[in-house]
Coordinates of C-alpha atoms in Angstrom, one line a residue:
X1 CA 32.2 90.6 2.9
X2 CA 35.8 91.8 2.9
X3 CA 37.0 94.2 5.6
X4 CA 39.9 96.6 5.8
X5 CA 40.7 97.3 9.5
X6 CA 42.5 100.4 10.5
X7 CA 44.0 100.9 14.0
X8 CA 46.8 102.8 15.7
X9 CA 47.4 100.6 18.7
X10 CA 46.1 97.2 19.8
X11 CA 43.0 97.0 17.6
X12 CA 41.3 94.6 20.0
X13 CA 37.9 95.1 18.4
X14 CA 39.3 94.3 15.0
X15 CA 41.0 91.1 16.3
X16 CA 37.7 90.1 18.0
X17 CA 35.8 90.6 14.7
X18 CA 38.5 88.5 12.9
X19 CA 38.0 85.7 15.5
X20 CA 34.2 85.7 15.3
X21 CA 33.7 86.4 11.6
X22 CA 30.2 87.9 12.0
X23 CA 28.1 87.2 9.0
X24 CA 31.0 85.4 7.4
X25 CA 33.0 88.7 7.1
X26 CA 36.7 88.4 6.7
X27 CA 39.6 90.8 6.8
X28 CA 41.5 91.4 3.6
X29 CA 44.0 93.6 5.4
X30 CA 44.7 95.4 8.7
X31 CA 46.4 98.8 8.3
X32 CA 48.1 100.9 10.9
X33 CA 49.7 104.4 10.9
X34 CA 52.1 103.5 13.7
X35 CA 55.3 101.5 13.4
X36 CA 55.3 98.6 15.8
X37 CA 51.6 98.9 16.7
X38 CA 50.5 95.7 18.6
X39 CA 47.7 95.1 16.1
X40 CA 50.3 94.1 13.5
X41 CA 51.4 91.1 15.5
X42 CA 47.8 90.1 16.3
X43 CA 46.8 90.3 12.7
X44 CA 49.8 88.3 11.6
X45 CA 49.0 85.6 14.1
X46 CA 45.6 85.3 12.4
X47 CA 47.1 85.2 8.9
X48 CA 45.8 88.6 8.0
X49 CA 48.0 90.8 5.7
X50 CA 49.1 94.0 7.3
X51 CA 50.2 97.4 6.0
X52 CA 52.1 100.1 7.9
X53 CA 51.6 103.7 6.5
X54 CA 53.0 106.2 9.0
X55 CA 52.5 109.9 8.5
X56 CA 55.7 111.8 8.0
X57 CA 56.2 115.2 9.6
X58 CA 56.2 117.1 6.3
X59 CA 53.1 115.3 5.0
X60 CA 49.6 116.8 4.9
X61 CA 46.6 114.8 6.1
X62 CA 45.3 114.6 2.5
X63 CA 48.7 113.3 1.2
X64 CA 48.9 110.7 3.9
X65 CA 45.4 109.4 3.3
X66 CA 46.0 109.2 -0.4
X67 CA 48.9 106.8 0.4
X68 CA 46.6 104.8 2.7
X69 CA 44.0 104.6 -0.1
X70 CA 46.7 103.5 -2.5
X71 CA 47.7 100.6 -0.1
X72 CA 44.0 99.6 0.2
X73 CA 43.6 99.5 -3.6
X74 CA 45.6 96.3 -3.6
X75 CA 42.9 94.5 -1.6
X76 CA 39.3 93.5 -2.0
X77 CA 37.5 95.7 0.5
X78 CA 33.7 96.2 1.0
X79 CA 33.8 97.8 4.4
X80 CA 36.4 99.8 6.4
X81 CA 36.4 99.3 10.2
X82 CA 38.3 101.7 12.5
X83 CA 39.4 100.8 16.0
X84 CA 41.3 103.5 17.8
X85 CA 42.6 104.9 14.5
X86 CA 43.9 108.2 16.0
X87 CA 43.3 110.3 12.9
X88 CA 40.3 112.3 11.8
X89 CA 39.6 111.2 8.2
X90 CA 39.1 113.8 5.5
X91 CA 36.1 114.0 3.1
X92 CA 38.4 112.9 0.3
X93 CA 39.2 109.6 2.1
X94 CA 35.5 109.0 3.0
X95 CA 34.4 109.8 -0.5
X96 CA 36.9 107.3 -2.0
X97 CA 36.8 104.5 0.5
X98 CA 33.9 102.1 1.1
X99 CA 31.5 102.7 4.0
X100 CA 33.6 103.3 7.0
X101 CA 32.6 102.4 10.6
X102 CA 33.9 103.4 13.9
X103 CA 33.1 102.4 17.5
X104 CA 33.0 105.1 20.2
X105 CA 33.1 104.3 23.9
X106 CA 29.9 106.2 24.9
X107 CA 26.3 106.4 24.0
X108 CA 26.5 109.1 21.4
X109 CA 25.7 111.9 21.0
X110 CA 26.7 112.1 24.7
X111 CA 30.4 112.3 25.5
X112 CA 32.0 112.5 22.0
X113 CA 35.7 113.1 21.5
X114 CA 38.6 112.0 23.7
X115 CA 38.4 110.8 27.3
X116 CA 34.8 109.5 27.0
X117 CA 35.1 107.5 30.2
X118 CA 36.4 110.4 32.2
X119 CA 33.5 112.5 30.8
X120 CA 31.0 109.8 31.9
X121 CA 32.4 109.7 35.4
X122 CA 32.5 113.4 35.7
X123 CA 28.9 113.8 34.6
X124 CA 27.7 111.2 37.2
X125 CA 25.5 109.3 34.8
X126 CA 24.4 105.8 35.7
X127 CA 24.5 104.3 32.2
X128 CA 27.1 104.5 29.5
X129 CA 28.0 102.1 26.6
X130 CA 29.3 102.2 23.1
X131 CA 28.1 103.4 19.7
X132 CA 29.0 102.0 16.3
X133 CA 28.5 104.7 13.7
X134 CA 29.2 105.5 10.1
X135 CA 32.1 107.9 9.9
X136 CA 31.4 111.2 8.3
X137 CA 33.0 114.6 8.2
X138 CA 32.1 115.3 11.8
X139 CA 33.8 114.1 15.0
X140 CA 31.8 111.2 16.4
X141 CA 28.7 112.6 14.8
X142 CA 28.0 110.1 11.9
X143 CA 24.8 108.1 11.6
X144 CA 24.4 105.6 14.4
X145 CA 24.2 101.9 13.4
X146 CA 23.8 100.3 16.8
X147 CA 24.5 100.9 20.5
X148 CA 25.0 98.8 23.6
X149 CA 24.4 100.0 27.1
X150 CA 26.7 99.4 30.2
X151 CA 25.9 100.3 33.8
X152 CA 28.1 102.7 35.6
X153 CA 28.6 101.6 39.2
X154 CA 29.4 103.6 42.3
X155 CA 33.1 103.6 42.8
X156 CA 34.0 102.9 39.1
X157 CA 37.2 104.4 37.8
X158 CA 38.1 105.1 34.2
X159 CA 40.1 101.9 33.8
X160 CA 37.3 99.7 35.2
X161 CA 34.7 101.4 33.1
X162 CA 36.9 101.1 30.0
X163 CA 37.4 97.4 30.4
X164 CA 33.7 96.8 30.9
X165 CA 32.7 98.9 27.9
X166 CA 35.1 97.0 25.7
X167 CA 34.2 93.5 26.8
X168 CA 30.5 93.9 27.5
X169 CA 29.5 96.5 24.9
X170 CA 32.0 96.9 22.1
X171 CA 32.6 93.2 21.7
X172 CA 28.8 92.8 21.2
X173 CA 27.9 95.9 19.2
X174 CA 30.7 96.1 16.7
X175 CA 30.4 92.5 15.4
X176 CA 26.6 93.0 15.3
X177 CA 27.0 96.0 13.0
X178 CA 29.5 94.1 10.8
X179 CA 27.1 91.2 10.6
X180 CA 24.3 93.5 9.4
X181 CA 26.5 94.9 6.7
X182 CA 27.7 91.5 5.7
X183 CA 24.1 90.4 5.3
X184 CA 23.3 93.4 3.2
X185 CA 20.7 94.6 5.7
X186 CA 21.9 98.2 6.3
X187 CA 20.8 101.2 4.3
X188 CA 22.5 104.5 4.9
X189 CA 20.6 107.4 3.3
X190 CA 20.7 111.1 3.9
X191 CA 22.4 110.8 7.3
X192 CA 20.0 108.0 8.5
X193 CA 20.6 104.3 9.0
X194 CA 17.9 101.7 8.7
X195 CA 18.5 97.9 9.3
X196 CA 16.2 95.4 7.7
X197 CA 15.0 92.9 10.3
X198 CA 16.1 94.9 13.4
X199 CA 12.6 94.7 14.7
X200 CA 10.9 94.4 18.1
X201 CA 8.0 92.1 19.1
X202 CA 8.0 89.1 21.4
X203 CA 11.4 88.0 20.2
X204 CA 13.2 91.2 19.2
X205 CA 16.3 91.3 17.1
X206 CA 18.2 92.7 20.1
X207 CA 17.5 92.3 23.8
X208 CA 18.6 94.7 26.5
X209 CA 17.9 93.1 29.9
X210 CA 18.4 95.0 33.1
X211 CA 17.8 93.3 36.5
X212 CA 18.6 94.5 40.0
X213 CA 20.5 92.3 42.4
X214 CA 18.0 91.4 45.1
X215 CA 20.5 89.7 47.4
X216 CA 23.6 87.6 47.4
X217 CA 23.1 84.0 48.4
X218 CA 25.0 81.9 50.8
X219 CA 26.2 79.8 47.8
X220 CA 24.9 78.4 44.5
X221 CA 23.9 74.9 43.7
X222 CA 27.0 73.7 45.6
X223 CA 28.9 75.4 48.5
X224 CA 31.9 76.2 46.3
X225 CA 29.8 78.3 43.9
X226 CA 29.0 81.9 44.6
X227 CA 25.5 83.1 43.7
X228 CA 23.0 85.9 43.8
X229 CA 19.4 86.4 42.9
X230 CA 18.4 89.3 40.5
X231 CA 15.0 90.9 40.4
X232 CA 13.0 92.0 37.4
X233 CA 11.3 95.1 38.8
X234 CA 8.8 95.2 35.9
X235 CA 7.3 91.7 36.7
X236 CA 3.7 91.9 38.0
X237 CA 3.1 88.2 38.3
X238 CA 3.3 86.5 41.7
X239 CA 6.9 85.1 42.1
X240 CA 9.2 83.7 44.8
X241 CA 11.8 86.3 43.8
X242 CA 9.7 89.2 45.1
X243 CA 7.9 87.2 47.9
X244 CA 7.9 88.3 51.5
X245 CA 9.6 85.9 53.8
X246 CA 7.3 86.1 56.8
X247 CA 9.6 84.5 59.4
X248 CA 12.5 86.9 59.2
X249 CA 14.5 85.0 61.8
X250 CA 14.8 81.9 59.6
X251 CA 17.8 81.4 57.4
X252 CA 17.5 83.0 53.9
X253 CA 16.6 81.0 50.8
X254 CA 19.4 79.2 49.0
X255 CA 19.9 79.0 45.3
X256 CA 18.3 75.6 45.2
X257 CA 15.4 76.8 47.4
X258 CA 14.6 79.6 44.9
X259 CA 14.8 77.2 41.9
X260 CA 12.5 74.6 43.5
X261 CA 10.1 77.2 45.0
X262 CA 9.7 78.8 41.5
X263 CA 8.9 75.4 40.0
X264 CA 6.4 74.6 42.7
X265 CA 4.7 77.9 42.4
X266 CA 4.5 77.6 38.6
X267 CA 2.9 74.2 38.9
X268 CA 0.1 75.1 41.3
X269 CA -0.8 78.2 39.2
X270 CA -2.2 75.6 36.7
X271 CA -5.2 74.9 38.8
X272 CA -8.4 76.8 39.8
X273 CA -9.4 74.2 42.4
X274 CA -7.5 74.1 45.8
X275 CA -4.1 72.6 44.8
X276 CA -0.9 71.6 46.5
X277 CA 2.4 70.4 45.2
X278 CA 5.6 69.1 46.8
X279 CA 8.7 69.7 44.8
X280 CA 12.1 68.2 45.1
X281 CA 15.0 69.2 42.9
X282 CA 12.6 71.0 40.5
X283 CA 10.4 67.9 40.0
X284 CA 7.0 67.2 41.6
X285 CA 7.2 64.5 44.2
X286 CA 3.4 64.8 44.2
X287 CA 0.6 67.1 43.2
X288 CA -3.2 67.1 43.8
X289 CA -6.3 69.1 43.8
X290 CA -9.2 68.5 46.2
X291 CA -12.2 70.2 47.8
X292 CA -10.0 71.6 50.6
X293 CA -6.4 72.7 50.7
X294 CA -5.6 70.3 53.5
X295 CA -6.9 67.3 51.5
X296 CA -5.0 68.5 48.4
X297 CA -1.8 68.6 50.4
X298 CA -2.3 65.2 52.0
X299 CA -2.9 63.6 48.6
X300 CA 0.1 65.3 47.1
X301 CA 2.3 64.2 50.0
X302 CA 1.1 60.6 49.9
X303 CA 2.4 60.2 46.4
X304 CA 6.0 59.9 47.6
X305 CA 6.4 61.0 51.2
X306 CA 9.9 59.7 51.3
X307 CA 11.1 61.9 48.5
X308 CA 9.1 64.8 49.9
X309 CA 11.4 65.0 52.9
X310 CA 13.2 68.3 52.7
X311 CA 11.1 69.4 49.8
X312 CA 9.2 72.6 48.9
X313 CA 5.5 73.0 49.4
X314 CA 3.4 75.2 47.2
X315 CA -0.3 76.0 47.7
X316 CA -2.7 78.0 45.5
X317 CA -5.0 79.1 48.4
X318 CA -4.5 80.9 51.7
X319 CA -2.8 78.4 54.0
X320 CA -5.1 77.5 56.9
X321 CA -4.2 75.9 60.2
X322 CA -5.2 72.4 59.2
X323 CA -2.9 72.5 56.1
X324 CA -0.1 74.0 58.2
X325 CA -0.4 71.2 60.8
X326 CA -0.1 68.6 58.0
X327 CA 2.9 70.4 56.5
X328 CA 4.8 70.5 59.8
X329 CA 4.4 66.8 60.4
X330 CA 7.5 66.2 58.4
X331 CA 10.6 68.2 57.4
X332 CA 10.1 70.8 54.7
X333 CA 12.4 73.6 53.6
X334 CA 9.9 76.2 52.2
X335 CA 6.2 76.8 52.0
X336 CA 4.9 79.1 49.3
X337 CA 1.3 80.4 49.3
X338 CA -0.6 83.5 48.3
X339 CA -1.5 84.2 52.0
X340 CA -1.7 82.7 55.5
X341 CA -4.2 82.8 58.3
X342 CA -2.8 83.9 61.7
X343 CA -3.5 80.4 63.0
X344 CA -1.5 78.9 60.2
X345 CA 1.4 81.2 60.9
X346 CA 1.3 80.3 64.6
X347 CA 1.8 76.6 63.5
X348 CA 4.4 77.3 60.9
X349 CA 6.5 79.6 63.0
X350 CA 7.2 76.7 65.4
X351 CA 9.6 75.4 62.8
X352 CA 12.7 77.5 63.1
X353 CA 14.1 77.2 59.6
X354 CA 10.9 76.5 57.6
X355 CA 11.0 79.5 55.2
X356 CA 7.5 80.9 54.7
X357 CA 6.9 82.8 51.5
X358 CA 3.8 85.0 50.8
X359 CA 3.6 85.6 47.1
X360 CA 0.2 87.4 46.9
X361 CA -2.6 86.9 44.3
X362 CA -2.0 84.2 41.8
X363 CA -4.7 85.1 39.3
X364 CA -2.4 87.0 36.9
X365 CA 0.1 85.1 34.7
X366 CA 1.7 88.1 33.0
X367 CA 5.1 86.8 32.2
X368 CA 4.9 85.4 28.7
X369 CA 8.5 84.2 28.2
X370 CA 10.9 82.1 30.1
X371 CA 14.7 81.9 29.5
X372 CA 17.7 79.8 30.4
X373 CA 21.2 81.0 30.5
X374 CA 23.8 79.3 28.3
X375 CA 27.5 79.9 28.1
X376 CA 27.7 82.7 25.6
X377 CA 23.9 83.4 25.3
X378 CA 20.4 82.7 26.4
X379 CA 17.5 80.5 25.3
X380 CA 14.2 82.4 25.3
X381 CA 10.8 80.8 24.7
X382 CA 7.2 81.2 25.4
X383 CA 5.9 79.7 28.6
X384 CA 4.0 76.5 28.2
X385 CA 0.4 77.6 28.9
X386 CA -1.3 74.8 27.0
X387 CA -4.3 73.5 28.9
X388 CA -6.3 71.2 26.6
X389 CA -10.0 70.5 27.2
X390 CA -11.9 67.3 26.7
X391 CA -12.9 68.5 23.3
X392 CA -9.2 68.9 22.3
X393 CA -8.4 65.2 22.9
X394 CA -8.4 62.7 20.0
X395 CA -9.5 59.2 21.2
X396 CA -7.5 56.7 19.1
X397 CA -8.3 53.3 20.7
X398 CA -11.2 51.0 20.6
X399 CA -11.9 51.6 24.3
X400 CA -13.3 55.0 25.1
X401 CA -12.1 56.7 28.3
X402 CA -14.7 57.4 31.0
X403 CA -15.6 60.9 32.0
X404 CA -13.6 60.4 35.2
X405 CA -10.6 59.2 33.2
X406 CA -10.7 62.2 30.9
X407 CA -10.8 64.5 34.0
X408 CA -7.7 62.6 35.3
X409 CA -6.0 62.9 31.9
X410 CA -6.4 66.7 31.9
X411 CA -5.1 66.9 35.4
X412 CA -2.2 64.7 34.6
X413 CA -1.4 66.8 31.5
X414 CA -1.2 70.0 33.4
X415 CA 1.0 68.4 35.9
X416 CA 3.4 66.6 33.6
X417 CA 4.3 69.9 31.9
X418 CA 6.3 70.6 35.1
X419 CA 8.1 67.2 35.3
X420 CA 11.6 67.0 33.8
X421 CA 11.8 65.0 30.5
X422 CA 11.6 62.2 29.7
X423 CA 8.6 62.2 32.0
X424 CA 5.8 59.7 32.9
X425 CA 3.1 60.4 35.4
X426 CA 0.5 58.1 36.9
X427 CA -2.6 59.7 38.4
X428 CA -6.0 58.8 39.8
X429 CA -8.8 61.3 40.1
X430 CA -6.9 64.6 40.5
X431 CA -3.9 63.4 42.4
X432 CA -0.6 61.9 41.4
X433 CA 0.2 58.2 42.1
X434 CA 3.7 57.9 40.7
X435 CA 6.2 60.1 38.9
X436 CA 9.0 59.0 36.6
X437 CA 11.2 61.9 35.7
X438 CA 14.4 62.9 34.0
X439 CA 15.1 59.5 32.3
X440 CA 16.9 59.2 29.0
X441 CA 14.6 56.2 28.2
X442 CA 10.8 56.6 28.1
X443 CA 10.5 52.9 29.1
X444 CA 12.7 53.5 32.1
X445 CA 10.4 56.5 33.0
X446 CA 7.4 54.2 33.0
X447 CA 9.2 51.7 35.2
X448 CA 10.3 54.4 37.6
X449 CA 6.7 55.7 37.9
X450 CA 5.4 52.2 38.4
X451 CA 8.1 51.6 41.1
X452 CA 7.2 54.8 42.9
X453 CA 3.5 53.9 42.8
X454 CA 4.2 50.4 44.1
X455 CA 6.8 51.1 46.7
X456 CA 6.6 54.7 47.8
X457 CA 3.0 55.9 47.5
X458 CA 0.9 55.6 50.7
X459 CA -2.7 54.4 50.4
X460 CA -2.8 54.3 46.6
X461 CA -1.3 52.3 43.7
X462 CA -1.2 52.2 39.9
X463 CA -4.0 49.7 39.4
X464 CA -6.6 51.4 37.2
X465 CA -4.6 54.6 37.0
X466 CA -4.2 57.0 34.1
X467 CA -0.7 57.4 32.6
X468 CA 0.5 60.7 31.0
X469 CA 3.6 60.9 28.8
X470 CA 5.2 64.2 27.9
X471 CA 6.1 63.0 24.4
X472 CA 5.1 60.2 22.1
X473 CA 5.9 56.6 22.6
X474 CA 8.3 55.6 19.9
X475 CA 7.6 51.9 20.4
X476 CA 4.9 49.8 22.0
X477 CA 7.2 48.7 24.9
X478 CA 6.2 51.7 27.0
X479 CA 2.6 50.6 26.7
X480 CA 3.5 47.0 27.6
X481 CA 5.2 48.2 30.8
X482 CA 2.2 50.4 31.6
X483 CA -0.2 47.5 31.2
X484 CA 1.9 45.4 33.5
X485 CA 1.6 48.2 36.1
X486 CA -2.2 48.2 35.9
X487 CA -2.7 51.4 33.8
X488 CA -6.1 51.6 32.1
X489 CA -5.9 54.9 30.2
X490 CA -3.1 56.9 28.6
X491 CA -2.8 60.5 27.5
X492 CA 0.1 61.3 25.2
X493 CA 0.9 63.7 22.3
X494 CA 1.0 61.1 19.5
X495 CA 2.9 61.7 16.3
X496 CA 5.3 58.8 16.3
X497 CA 5.9 56.9 13.0
X498 CA 5.0 53.9 15.1
X499 CA 1.7 55.3 16.4
X500 CA -0.3 52.4 14.8
X501 CA 1.8 49.9 16.6
X502 CA 1.4 51.8 19.9
X503 CA -2.4 52.0 19.5
X504 CA -2.5 48.3 18.6
X505 CA -0.7 47.5 21.9
X506 CA -3.1 49.7 23.8
X507 CA -6.1 47.9 22.2
X508 CA -4.5 44.5 22.9
X509 CA -4.4 45.4 26.6
X510 CA -7.8 47.1 26.6
X511 CA -6.3 50.5 27.4
X512 CA -8.0 53.7 26.4
X513 CA -5.7 56.2 24.8
X514 CA -6.0 59.9 23.9
X515 CA -3.7 62.1 21.8
X516 CA -3.2 65.8 22.7
X517 CA -1.3 66.6 19.4
X518 CA 1.2 68.6 21.5
X519 CA 4.1 67.5 23.6
X520 CA 5.1 68.9 27.0
X521 CA 8.9 68.7 27.3
X522 CA 10.5 70.3 30.3
X523 CA 14.3 70.3 30.2

């Protein structure tokens, strides 16, 4: 698509569109009605032809616009984009030119005309934004193509608001509208605009996210980084963001505390049985389920008590005194649980800076999506709720796993979903034995898990354990390492081109193996 841009001053939106080329759109020309307008230099720097067509004092609007149209006739133009073009266009121009768009710095139909930002501030509204619309014979009244909201903060002045609307709203909305036109997705009919594919659903074509700042943090991941935590007020699921910190005198949670506590809470939500997890740097140092919460915690801790030092503890039951006593035997940063007995709080409160979070009922998992911020955007995906049953497993080896091993496989699979990839996890019963996380080589992850089980686990080892892998084994070497560690059963997704070789290696070492058919990456 070829664009003609028209501006009277800087034309910053036009230059931004030229830089981003939404939908592959390119400028054929930038035209201004002001001699020396800064947009001329900006366009020339980008290799865009320019035209200057000033209006003389004795010239009518119609006559001037005919000269503008004559200049445009020399260029291939599919769409006209205005940006601060300080003239009201006549019907004659609009009838002769291609579809013409303009961007207005408010959410039309509110605050049309000049001084939109001043009007917004005078009205005392809390949200403004911008509107991209088709230009018609009215003033800022043409059919709306798209809008983008911007908050108005207490203490804003017109200059601050103008800068935020330009950078946060116009630089998003105007290229979006141009992209839609370039992709031939826009229909303008009888004063109405429809956009093919501008739909809603789980992954809508456009997202508007509004969170409230919960609190500023002491610092981010490192002391030189400022940080804050924002709250989604519509979230109904138990979360650490909205949790009550019961010991108000303790220091507030840090950025890393929030991140780790969220990961720990997400892991123990996997289990119906009493469960405990110890998290360090968003990875499980250990996880277990048991008949009692105290036993679950002890088994989780014993996986890697050295790494658990300074970690985050999450529990899926009301914390009792016995569990609290076990937790306070070594240094922990945060405890997360749905509730606490008075006796448990008496124990936990003895530790001055052990943050105690009460998150409430864990039964509801209402948040369906998770997201990660990127520079320039966000990744959004469904949360990984997969929880295969025994019937979902495909046994691919000569040796069949025992019922106990299948139970361990299923526990290990729910847990490994929360281990950073490449991930390997050793388990016995329903407790972890060794965890190998965050390795760029799957063989190294196996070796790390084996080392953890051999050197760091207390009262347990890898002999006879089940191994879980979050993705397939590309070669048999991972199975060879597992056999050396004493592994007797493996659960993994399968799907490698070398599956037959991997299965053969398992058969050679008399290891039972099950495929899930789904991987469980966590990055």
